[in-house]
mmCIF file of C-alpha atoms and ligand atoms in Angstrom:
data_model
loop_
_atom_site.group_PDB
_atom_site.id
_atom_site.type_symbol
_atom_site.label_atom_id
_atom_site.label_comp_id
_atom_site.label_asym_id
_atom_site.label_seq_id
_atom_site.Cartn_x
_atom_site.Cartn_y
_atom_site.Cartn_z
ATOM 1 C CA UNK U 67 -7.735 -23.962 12.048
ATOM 2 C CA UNK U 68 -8.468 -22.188 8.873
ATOM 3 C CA UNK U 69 -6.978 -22.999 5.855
ATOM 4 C CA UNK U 70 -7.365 -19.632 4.259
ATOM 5 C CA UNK U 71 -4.320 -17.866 2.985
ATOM 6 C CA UNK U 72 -4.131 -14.290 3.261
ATOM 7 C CA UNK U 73 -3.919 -12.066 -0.019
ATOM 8 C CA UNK U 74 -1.270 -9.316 -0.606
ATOM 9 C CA UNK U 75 -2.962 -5.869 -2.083
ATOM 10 C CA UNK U 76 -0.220 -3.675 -3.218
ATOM 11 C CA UNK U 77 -1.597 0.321 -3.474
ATOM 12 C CA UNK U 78 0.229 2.734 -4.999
ATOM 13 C CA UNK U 79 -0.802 6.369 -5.632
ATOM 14 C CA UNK U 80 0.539 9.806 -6.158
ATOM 15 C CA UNK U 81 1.171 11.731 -2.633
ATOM 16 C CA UNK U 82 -2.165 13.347 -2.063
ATOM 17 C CA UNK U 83 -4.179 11.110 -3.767
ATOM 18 C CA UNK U 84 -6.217 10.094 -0.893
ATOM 19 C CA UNK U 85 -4.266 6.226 -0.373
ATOM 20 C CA UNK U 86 -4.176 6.608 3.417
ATOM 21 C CA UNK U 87 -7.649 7.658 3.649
ATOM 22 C CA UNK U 88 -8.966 4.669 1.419
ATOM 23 C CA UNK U 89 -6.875 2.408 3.619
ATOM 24 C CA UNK U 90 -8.220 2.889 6.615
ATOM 25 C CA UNK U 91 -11.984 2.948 5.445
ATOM 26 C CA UNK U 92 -10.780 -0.113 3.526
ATOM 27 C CA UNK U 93 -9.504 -1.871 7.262
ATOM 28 C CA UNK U 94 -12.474 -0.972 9.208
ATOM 29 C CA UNK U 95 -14.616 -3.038 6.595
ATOM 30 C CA UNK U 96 -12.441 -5.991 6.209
ATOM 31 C CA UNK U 97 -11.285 -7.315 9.808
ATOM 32 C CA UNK U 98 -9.039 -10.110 8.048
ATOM 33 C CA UNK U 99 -7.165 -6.999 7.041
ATOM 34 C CA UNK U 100 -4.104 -5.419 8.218
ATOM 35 C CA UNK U 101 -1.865 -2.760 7.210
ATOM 36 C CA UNK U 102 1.864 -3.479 6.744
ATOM 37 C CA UNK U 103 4.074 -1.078 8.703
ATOM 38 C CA UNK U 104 6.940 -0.276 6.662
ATOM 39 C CA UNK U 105 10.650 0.926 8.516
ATOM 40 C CA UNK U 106 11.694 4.152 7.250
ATOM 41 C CA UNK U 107 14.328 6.629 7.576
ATOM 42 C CA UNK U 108 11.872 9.687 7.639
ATOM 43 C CA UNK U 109 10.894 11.602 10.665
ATOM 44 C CA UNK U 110 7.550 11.120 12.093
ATOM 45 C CA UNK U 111 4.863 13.559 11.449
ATOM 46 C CA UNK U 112 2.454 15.205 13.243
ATOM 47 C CA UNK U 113 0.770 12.170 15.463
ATOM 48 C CA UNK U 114 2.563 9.381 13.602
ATOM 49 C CA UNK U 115 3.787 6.992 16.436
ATOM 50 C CA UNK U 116 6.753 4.615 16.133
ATOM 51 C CA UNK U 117 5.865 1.228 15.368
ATOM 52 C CA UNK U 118 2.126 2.275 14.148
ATOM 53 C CA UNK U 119 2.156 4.165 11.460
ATOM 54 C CA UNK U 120 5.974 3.470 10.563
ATOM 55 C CA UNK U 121 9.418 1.931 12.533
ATOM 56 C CA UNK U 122 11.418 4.854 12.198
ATOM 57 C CA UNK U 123 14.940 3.884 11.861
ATOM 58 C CA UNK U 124 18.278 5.720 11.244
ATOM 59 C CA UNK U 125 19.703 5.372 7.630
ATOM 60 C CA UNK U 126 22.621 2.993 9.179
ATOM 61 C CA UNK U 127 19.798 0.957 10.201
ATOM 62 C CA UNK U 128 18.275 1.113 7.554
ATOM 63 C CA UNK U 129 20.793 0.004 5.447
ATOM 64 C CA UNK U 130 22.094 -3.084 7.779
ATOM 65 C CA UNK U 131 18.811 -4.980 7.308
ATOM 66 C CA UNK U 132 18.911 -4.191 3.565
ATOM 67 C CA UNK U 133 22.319 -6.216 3.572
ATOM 68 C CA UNK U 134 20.786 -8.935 5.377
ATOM 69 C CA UNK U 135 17.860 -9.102 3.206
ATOM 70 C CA UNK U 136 15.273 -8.080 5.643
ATOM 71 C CA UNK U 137 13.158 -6.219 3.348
ATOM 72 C CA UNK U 138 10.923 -7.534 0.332
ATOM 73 C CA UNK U 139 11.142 -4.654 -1.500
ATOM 74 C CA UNK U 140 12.578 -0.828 -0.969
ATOM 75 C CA UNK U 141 13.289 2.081 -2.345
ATOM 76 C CA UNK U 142 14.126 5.878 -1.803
ATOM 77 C CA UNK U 143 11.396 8.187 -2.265
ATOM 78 C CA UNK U 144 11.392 11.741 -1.719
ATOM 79 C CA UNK U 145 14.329 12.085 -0.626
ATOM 80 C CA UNK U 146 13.914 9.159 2.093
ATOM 81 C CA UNK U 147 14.380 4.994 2.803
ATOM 82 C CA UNK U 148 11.461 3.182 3.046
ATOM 83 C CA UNK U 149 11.249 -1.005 2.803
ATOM 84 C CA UNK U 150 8.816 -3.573 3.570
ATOM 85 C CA UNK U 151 9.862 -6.270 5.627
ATOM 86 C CA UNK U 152 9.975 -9.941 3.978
ATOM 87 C CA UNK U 153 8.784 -11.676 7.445
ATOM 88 C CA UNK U 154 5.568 -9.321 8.306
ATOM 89 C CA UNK U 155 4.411 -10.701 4.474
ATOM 90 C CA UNK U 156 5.227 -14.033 5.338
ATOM 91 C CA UNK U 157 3.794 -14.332 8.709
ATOM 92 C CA UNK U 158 0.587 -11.936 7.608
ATOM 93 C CA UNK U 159 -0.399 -14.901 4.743
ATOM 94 C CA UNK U 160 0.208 -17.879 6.677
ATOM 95 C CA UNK U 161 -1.746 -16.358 9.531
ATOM 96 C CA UNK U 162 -4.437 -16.069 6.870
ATOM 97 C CA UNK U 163 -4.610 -11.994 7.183
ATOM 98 C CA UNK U 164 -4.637 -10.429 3.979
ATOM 99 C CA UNK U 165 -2.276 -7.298 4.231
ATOM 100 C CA UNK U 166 -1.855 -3.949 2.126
ATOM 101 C CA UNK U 167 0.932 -2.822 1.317
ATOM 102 C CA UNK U 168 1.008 1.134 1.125
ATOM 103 C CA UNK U 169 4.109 1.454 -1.315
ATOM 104 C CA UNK U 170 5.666 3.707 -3.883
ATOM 105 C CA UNK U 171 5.758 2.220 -7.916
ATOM 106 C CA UNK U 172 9.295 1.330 -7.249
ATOM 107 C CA UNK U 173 8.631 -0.730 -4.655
ATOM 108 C CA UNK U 174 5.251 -2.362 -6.239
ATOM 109 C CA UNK U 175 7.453 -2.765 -9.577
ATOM 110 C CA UNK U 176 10.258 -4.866 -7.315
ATOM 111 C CA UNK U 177 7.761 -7.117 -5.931
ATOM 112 C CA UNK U 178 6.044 -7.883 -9.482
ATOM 113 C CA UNK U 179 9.572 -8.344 -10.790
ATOM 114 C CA UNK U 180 10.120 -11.536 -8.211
ATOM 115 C CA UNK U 181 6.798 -13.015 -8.758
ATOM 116 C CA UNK U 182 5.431 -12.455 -5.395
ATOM 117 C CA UNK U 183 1.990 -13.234 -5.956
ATOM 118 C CA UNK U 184 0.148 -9.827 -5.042
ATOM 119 C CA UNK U 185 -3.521 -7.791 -6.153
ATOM 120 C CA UNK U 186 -1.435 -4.174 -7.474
ATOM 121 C CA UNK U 187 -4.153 -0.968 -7.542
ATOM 122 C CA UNK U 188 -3.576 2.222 -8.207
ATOM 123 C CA UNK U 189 -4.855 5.382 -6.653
ATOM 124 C CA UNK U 190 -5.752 7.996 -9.077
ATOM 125 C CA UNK U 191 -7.253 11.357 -8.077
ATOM 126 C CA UNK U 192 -9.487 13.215 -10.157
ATOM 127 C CA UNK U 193 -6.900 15.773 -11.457
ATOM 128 C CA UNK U 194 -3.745 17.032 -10.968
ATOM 129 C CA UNK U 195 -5.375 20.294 -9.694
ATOM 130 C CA UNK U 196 -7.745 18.243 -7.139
ATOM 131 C CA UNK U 197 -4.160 16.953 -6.071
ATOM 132 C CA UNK U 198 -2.873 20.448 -5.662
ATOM 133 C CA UNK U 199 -5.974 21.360 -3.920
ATOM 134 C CA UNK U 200 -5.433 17.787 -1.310
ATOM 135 C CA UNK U 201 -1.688 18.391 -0.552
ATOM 136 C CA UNK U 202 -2.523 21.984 0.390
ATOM 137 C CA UNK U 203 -5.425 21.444 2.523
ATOM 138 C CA UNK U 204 -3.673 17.877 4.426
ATOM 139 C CA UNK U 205 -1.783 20.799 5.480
ATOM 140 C CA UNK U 206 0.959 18.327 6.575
ATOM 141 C CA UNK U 207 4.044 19.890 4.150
ATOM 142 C CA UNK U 208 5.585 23.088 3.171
ATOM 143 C CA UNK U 209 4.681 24.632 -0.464
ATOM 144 C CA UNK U 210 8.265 23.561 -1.462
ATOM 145 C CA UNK U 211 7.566 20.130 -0.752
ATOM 146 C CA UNK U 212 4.575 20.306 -2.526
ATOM 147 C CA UNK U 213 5.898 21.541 -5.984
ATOM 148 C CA UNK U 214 8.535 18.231 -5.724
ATOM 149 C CA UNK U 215 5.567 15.912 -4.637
ATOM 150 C CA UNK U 216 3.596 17.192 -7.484
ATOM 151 C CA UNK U 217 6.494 16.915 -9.944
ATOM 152 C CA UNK U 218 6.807 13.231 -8.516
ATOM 153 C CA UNK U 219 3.106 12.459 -8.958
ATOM 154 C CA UNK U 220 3.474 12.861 -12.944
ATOM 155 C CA UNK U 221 6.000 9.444 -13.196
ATOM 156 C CA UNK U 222 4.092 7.856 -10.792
ATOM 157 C CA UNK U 223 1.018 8.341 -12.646
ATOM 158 C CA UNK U 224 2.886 7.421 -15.769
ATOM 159 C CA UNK U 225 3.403 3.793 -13.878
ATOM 160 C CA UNK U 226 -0.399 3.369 -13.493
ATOM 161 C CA UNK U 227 -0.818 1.267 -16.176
ATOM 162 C CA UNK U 228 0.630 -1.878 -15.292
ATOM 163 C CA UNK U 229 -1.352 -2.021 -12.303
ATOM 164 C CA UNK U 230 -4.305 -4.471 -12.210
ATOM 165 C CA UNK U 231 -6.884 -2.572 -11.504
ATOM 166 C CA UNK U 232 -6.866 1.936 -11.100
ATOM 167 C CA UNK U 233 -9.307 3.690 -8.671
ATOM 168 C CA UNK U 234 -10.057 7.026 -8.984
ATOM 169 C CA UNK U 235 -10.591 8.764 -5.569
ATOM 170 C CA UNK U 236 -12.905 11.761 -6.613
ATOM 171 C CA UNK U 237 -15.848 11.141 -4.546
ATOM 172 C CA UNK U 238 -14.391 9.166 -1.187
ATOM 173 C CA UNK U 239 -17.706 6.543 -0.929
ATOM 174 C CA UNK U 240 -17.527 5.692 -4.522
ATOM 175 C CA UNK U 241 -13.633 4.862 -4.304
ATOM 176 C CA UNK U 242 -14.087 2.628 -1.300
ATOM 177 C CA UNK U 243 -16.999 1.333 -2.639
ATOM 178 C CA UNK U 244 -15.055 0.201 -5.813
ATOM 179 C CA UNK U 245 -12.194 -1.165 -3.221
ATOM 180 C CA UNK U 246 -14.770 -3.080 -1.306
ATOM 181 C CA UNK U 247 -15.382 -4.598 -4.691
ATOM 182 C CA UNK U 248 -12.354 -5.265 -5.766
ATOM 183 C CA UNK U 249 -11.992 -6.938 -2.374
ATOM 184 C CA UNK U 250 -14.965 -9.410 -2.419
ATOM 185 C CA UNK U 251 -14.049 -10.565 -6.608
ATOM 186 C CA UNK U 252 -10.323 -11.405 -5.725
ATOM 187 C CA UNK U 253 -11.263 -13.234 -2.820
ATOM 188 C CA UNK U 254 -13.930 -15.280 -5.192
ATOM 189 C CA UNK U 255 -10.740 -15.850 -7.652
ATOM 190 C CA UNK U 256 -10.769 -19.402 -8.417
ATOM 191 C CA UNK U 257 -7.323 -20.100 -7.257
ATOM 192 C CA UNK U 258 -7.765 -18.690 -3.877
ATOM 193 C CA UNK U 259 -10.840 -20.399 -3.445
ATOM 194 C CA UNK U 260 -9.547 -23.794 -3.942
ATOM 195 C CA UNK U 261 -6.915 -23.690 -1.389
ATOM 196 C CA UNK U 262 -9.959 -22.705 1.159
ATOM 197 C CA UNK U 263 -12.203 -25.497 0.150
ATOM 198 C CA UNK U 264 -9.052 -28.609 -0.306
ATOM 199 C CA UNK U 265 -10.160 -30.140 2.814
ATOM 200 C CA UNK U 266 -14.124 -30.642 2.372
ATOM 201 C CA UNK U 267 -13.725 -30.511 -1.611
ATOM 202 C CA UNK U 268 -11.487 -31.222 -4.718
ATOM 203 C CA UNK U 269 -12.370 -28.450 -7.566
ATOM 204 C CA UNK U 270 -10.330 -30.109 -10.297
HETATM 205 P P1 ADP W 733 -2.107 10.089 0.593
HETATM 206 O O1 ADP W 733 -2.069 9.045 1.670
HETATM 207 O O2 ADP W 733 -2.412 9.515 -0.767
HETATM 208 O O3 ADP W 733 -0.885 10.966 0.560
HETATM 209 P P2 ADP W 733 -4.245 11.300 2.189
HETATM 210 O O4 ADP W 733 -5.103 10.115 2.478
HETATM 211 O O5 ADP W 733 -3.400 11.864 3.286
HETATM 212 O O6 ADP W 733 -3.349 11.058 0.876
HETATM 213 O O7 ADP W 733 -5.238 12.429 1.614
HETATM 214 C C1 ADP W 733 -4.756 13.723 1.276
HETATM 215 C C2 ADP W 733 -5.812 14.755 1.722
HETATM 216 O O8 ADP W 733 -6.970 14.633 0.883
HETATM 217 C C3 ADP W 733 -6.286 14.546 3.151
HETATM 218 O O9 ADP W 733 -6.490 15.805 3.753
HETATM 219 C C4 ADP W 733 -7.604 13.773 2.991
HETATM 220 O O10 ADP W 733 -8.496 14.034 4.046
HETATM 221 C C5 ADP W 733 -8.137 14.350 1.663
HETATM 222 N N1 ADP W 733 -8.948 13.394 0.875
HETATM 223 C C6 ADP W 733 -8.713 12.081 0.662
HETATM 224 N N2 ADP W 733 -9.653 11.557 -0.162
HETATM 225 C C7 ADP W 733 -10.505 12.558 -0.464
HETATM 226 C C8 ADP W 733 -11.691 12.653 -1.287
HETATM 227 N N3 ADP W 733 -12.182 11.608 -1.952
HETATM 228 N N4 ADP W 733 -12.301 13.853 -1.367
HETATM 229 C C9 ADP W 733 -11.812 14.925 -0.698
HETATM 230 N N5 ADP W 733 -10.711 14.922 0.070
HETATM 231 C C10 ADP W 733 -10.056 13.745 0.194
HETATM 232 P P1 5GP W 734 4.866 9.214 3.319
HETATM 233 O O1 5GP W 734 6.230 9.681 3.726
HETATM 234 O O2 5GP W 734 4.016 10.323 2.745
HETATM 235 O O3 5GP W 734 4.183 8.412 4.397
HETATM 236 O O4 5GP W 734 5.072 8.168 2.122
HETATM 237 C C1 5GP W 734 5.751 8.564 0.967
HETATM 238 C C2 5GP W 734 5.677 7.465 -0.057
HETATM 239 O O5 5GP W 734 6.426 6.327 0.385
HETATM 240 C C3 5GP W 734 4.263 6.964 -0.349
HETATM 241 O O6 5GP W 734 4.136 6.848 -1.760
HETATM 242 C C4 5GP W 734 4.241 5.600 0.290
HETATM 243 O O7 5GP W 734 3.361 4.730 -0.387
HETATM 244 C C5 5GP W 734 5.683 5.164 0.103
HETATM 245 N N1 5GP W 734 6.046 4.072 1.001
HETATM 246 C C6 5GP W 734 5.665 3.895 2.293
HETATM 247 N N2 5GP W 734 6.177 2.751 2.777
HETATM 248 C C7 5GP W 734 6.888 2.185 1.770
HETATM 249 C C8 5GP W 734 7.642 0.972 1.643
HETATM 250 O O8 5GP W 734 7.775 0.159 2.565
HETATM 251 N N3 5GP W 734 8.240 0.750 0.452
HETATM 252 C C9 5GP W 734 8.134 1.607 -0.602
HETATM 253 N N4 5GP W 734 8.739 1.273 -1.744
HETATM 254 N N5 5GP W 734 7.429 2.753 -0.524
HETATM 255 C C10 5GP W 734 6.819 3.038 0.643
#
């Protein structure tokens, strides 16, 4: 059995921004990598599937496993619930599967605030016109919920910079690249490596 612990990458990035995109070029590469799906109380859209891409769960539902504590972190955003449940992070690490979390700054901001030991990057895209340009052409939301998402995306941007590391996704290969990157140095951290090598070596 390995003794590898899996590593928690928070991302957070305006809507738009190109986060879901960089994810999934991010999980083909790495296949000790999975995506955390969050419950939330928004309807699915387009092909979204239950249980894949979110749980979808009714507000009262919602709510009940906040009381019991079943989420990490969560947060309203745009309007709707979303949370991250404690036991899929739990599992996910001891399994030795790092996982990304696909989260809001709220939620990110939670997480740092209780010390859960996590790598937080932010999504940046080129400019807020490029954004403009990416809601539009996802083609996934009406022009009024564009305007709010875009009025959202200047406080989340203002939130960038307590993240450990900020990607700008202007050119798609170079982002990824510089995710890949980010990627291969944290799992080279010192720390991490030690726990990896206890049985065959003692570090100091
Ligand atoms: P988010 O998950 O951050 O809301 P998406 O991944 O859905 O954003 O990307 C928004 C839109 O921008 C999509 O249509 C996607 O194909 C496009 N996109 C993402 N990254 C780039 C990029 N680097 N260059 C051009 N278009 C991009
Ligand atoms: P969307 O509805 O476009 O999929 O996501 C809207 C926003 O909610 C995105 O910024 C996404 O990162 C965020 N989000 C998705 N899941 C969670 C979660 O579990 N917790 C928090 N705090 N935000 C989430």
């Amino acid at each position: 059995m390995s003794s590898r612990k899996g590593i928690l990458y928070v991302i957070s990035a305006p809507s738009g921004a190109g986060k879901s995109t960089v994810c999934r070029e991010l999980l083909d590469i790495f296949p000790l990598m999975r995506h955390s799906v969050s419950s939330t109380t928004r309807a699915p859209r387009g092909e979204e599937l239950d249980g894949r891409e979110y749980h979808f769960i009714s507000r009262e539902d919602f709510l009940a496993k906040v009381a019991v504590g079943e989420f990490a972190e969560w947060a309203e955003v745009h309007g709707n619930l979303y949370g991250t449940s404690l036991e899929t992070i739990r599992k996910s690490l001891a399994d030795g599967i790092d996982l990304i979390l696909d989260i809001d700054c709220q939620g990110a901001a939670q997480l740092k605030k209780k010390g859960v030991d996590g790598v937080n990057i932010f999504i940046m895209p080129p400019s807020y016109e490029v954004l403009r340009t990416r809601l539009v052409g996802r083609g996934s939301d009406s022009s009024e919920v564009i305007e709010r998402r875009l009025l959202a995306a200047e406080a989340e941007i203002g939130q960038a910079g307590w993240y450990d590391y900020i990607v700008v996704n202007d050119i798609l290969e170079s982002a990824v690249e510089s995710l890949k990157s980010i990627v291969i140095a944290v799992r080279h951290r010192t720390n991490f490596v030690r726990e990896t090598l206890a049985k065959e070596f003692n570090i100091g």
